[in-house]
Amino acid sequence: MNTAMYELAAAGGDVLNVIAAFAGGLFIAGALIWAVRLGMKAMDQELPHPRPEEQPKLPESGPIREVREVREPDEVPVPPDGRERLMPYELHHSGSKRGKDQHRKRWLPGSSGSFGSGGLGHT
């Protein structure tokens, strides 16, 4: 074999690599186009967006304000008639109740530190 044959064989392999890369690119581009068309078809089947007049409106009284209150735990009542336990329908609807003292508890500077913060702790 002479050098010309080696050059021809090397050039043939490069052409195959280029053709394989081009075919792979075409396949990926086709898959992306298919995915976009599939997504568009799915969006066409969804319900239409609400019109501006169907959007929610503020109440005539204006925006609703936030209510802040201090809650405290509501104790579980003792079962009547010496039974073992209470049924769910015998419990209150909420596990807490409005606290008597409505002032927020504040941390006092230097009174405590969180775990690992390097604070002095309770003094």
Coordinates of C-alpha atoms in Angstrom, one line a residue:
M1 CA 0.0 0.0 0.0
N2 CA 1.2 3.4 -0.8
T3 CA 0.6 6.8 0.9
A4 CA -2.2 7.7 -1.5
M5 CA -4.3 4.7 -0.3
Y6 CA -3.8 5.7 3.3
E7 CA -4.9 9.3 2.6
L8 CA -8.0 8.0 0.7
A9 CA -8.9 5.7 3.6
A10 CA -8.4 8.5 6.2
A11 CA -10.6 10.9 4.2
G12 CA -13.3 8.3 3.8
G13 CA -13.6 7.9 7.6
D14 CA -13.9 11.7 8.1
V15 CA -16.7 11.9 5.6
L16 CA -18.6 9.2 7.5
N17 CA -18.1 11.0 10.8
V18 CA -19.5 14.3 9.2
I19 CA -22.4 12.4 7.7
A20 CA -23.2 10.7 11.1
A21 CA -23.0 14.1 13.0
F22 CA -25.3 15.7 10.4
A23 CA -27.8 12.8 10.6
G24 CA -27.7 13.0 14.4
G25 CA -28.3 16.8 14.3
L26 CA -31.3 16.3 11.9
F27 CA -32.7 13.7 14.3
I28 CA -32.4 16.0 17.3
A29 CA -33.9 18.9 15.4
G30 CA -36.8 16.7 14.3
A31 CA -37.4 15.5 17.8
L32 CA -37.5 19.1 19.1
I33 CA -40.0 20.2 16.4
W34 CA -42.2 17.2 17.3
A35 CA -42.1 18.0 21.0
V36 CA -43.1 21.7 20.3
R37 CA -46.0 20.6 18.1
L38 CA -47.1 18.1 20.7
G39 CA -47.1 20.8 23.4
M40 CA -49.0 23.2 21.1
K41 CA -51.6 20.5 20.6
A42 CA -51.9 19.9 24.3
M43 CA -52.4 23.7 24.9
D44 CA -55.1 23.8 22.3
Q45 CA -57.1 21.2 24.3
E46 CA -56.9 23.1 27.6
L47 CA -59.6 25.4 28.8
P48 CA -59.2 29.0 27.6
H49 CA -57.8 31.7 29.9
P50 CA -60.4 33.7 31.9
R51 CA -61.5 37.0 30.4
P52 CA -60.8 40.2 32.3
E53 CA -64.5 40.4 33.5
E54 CA -64.2 36.9 34.9
Q55 CA -61.2 37.7 37.1
P56 CA -61.7 37.9 40.9
K57 CA -62.5 41.4 42.2
L58 CA -61.9 43.1 45.6
P59 CA -65.0 43.2 47.9
E60 CA -66.8 46.5 48.0
S61 CA -65.6 46.9 51.6
G62 CA -62.0 46.9 50.4
P63 CA -59.2 44.5 51.1
I64 CA -59.4 42.2 54.0
R65 CA -57.0 43.0 56.8
E66 CA -54.9 40.5 58.7
V67 CA -55.9 39.8 62.3
R68 CA -53.0 39.1 64.7
E69 CA -53.7 37.6 68.0
V70 CA -51.8 35.5 70.6
R71 CA -53.0 32.0 70.8
E72 CA -52.6 29.5 73.6
P73 CA -53.1 25.7 73.6
D74 CA -56.6 24.4 74.4
E75 CA -56.4 21.5 76.9
V76 CA -58.0 18.2 75.9
P77 CA -61.0 17.7 78.1
V78 CA -61.2 14.8 80.5
P79 CA -63.5 12.0 79.3
P80 CA -66.8 12.0 81.1
D81 CA -68.2 8.9 82.8
G82 CA -64.8 7.4 83.4
R83 CA -64.3 6.3 79.8
E84 CA -60.9 5.5 78.3
R85 CA -60.9 8.0 75.6
L86 CA -62.8 10.7 73.8
M87 CA -64.2 10.4 70.3
P88 CA -63.2 12.9 67.6
Y89 CA -66.7 14.5 67.5
E90 CA -66.4 15.2 71.3
L91 CA -63.2 17.4 70.8
H92 CA -63.2 21.1 70.1
H93 CA -62.9 22.3 66.5
S94 CA -59.5 23.9 67.2
G95 CA -56.4 23.0 69.2
S96 CA -55.9 26.5 70.4
K97 CA -57.9 29.4 71.8
R98 CA -57.4 33.2 72.1
G99 CA -55.0 34.0 74.8
K100 CA -55.8 36.3 77.8
D101 CA -52.7 38.4 77.4
Q102 CA -52.5 39.8 73.9
H103 CA -49.1 41.4 74.2
R104 CA -46.4 39.8 72.1
K105 CA -43.6 38.2 74.1
R106 CA -40.2 39.7 73.2
W107 CA -36.7 38.4 73.7
L108 CA -34.8 40.4 76.2
P109 CA -31.2 41.3 75.1
G110 CA -28.7 39.0 76.8
S111 CA -31.4 36.7 78.3
S112 CA -30.8 33.7 76.0
G113 CA -29.1 32.6 72.8
S114 CA -30.0 30.0 70.3
F115 CA -28.2 26.7 70.3
G116 CA -24.7 27.0 68.8
S117 CA -24.9 30.8 68.5
G118 CA -22.2 31.4 71.0
G119 CA -24.5 33.3 73.3
L120 CA -24.3 33.2 77.1
G121 CA -27.5 31.3 77.4
H122 CA -30.1 32.0 80.1
T123 CA -28.6 34.4 82.7

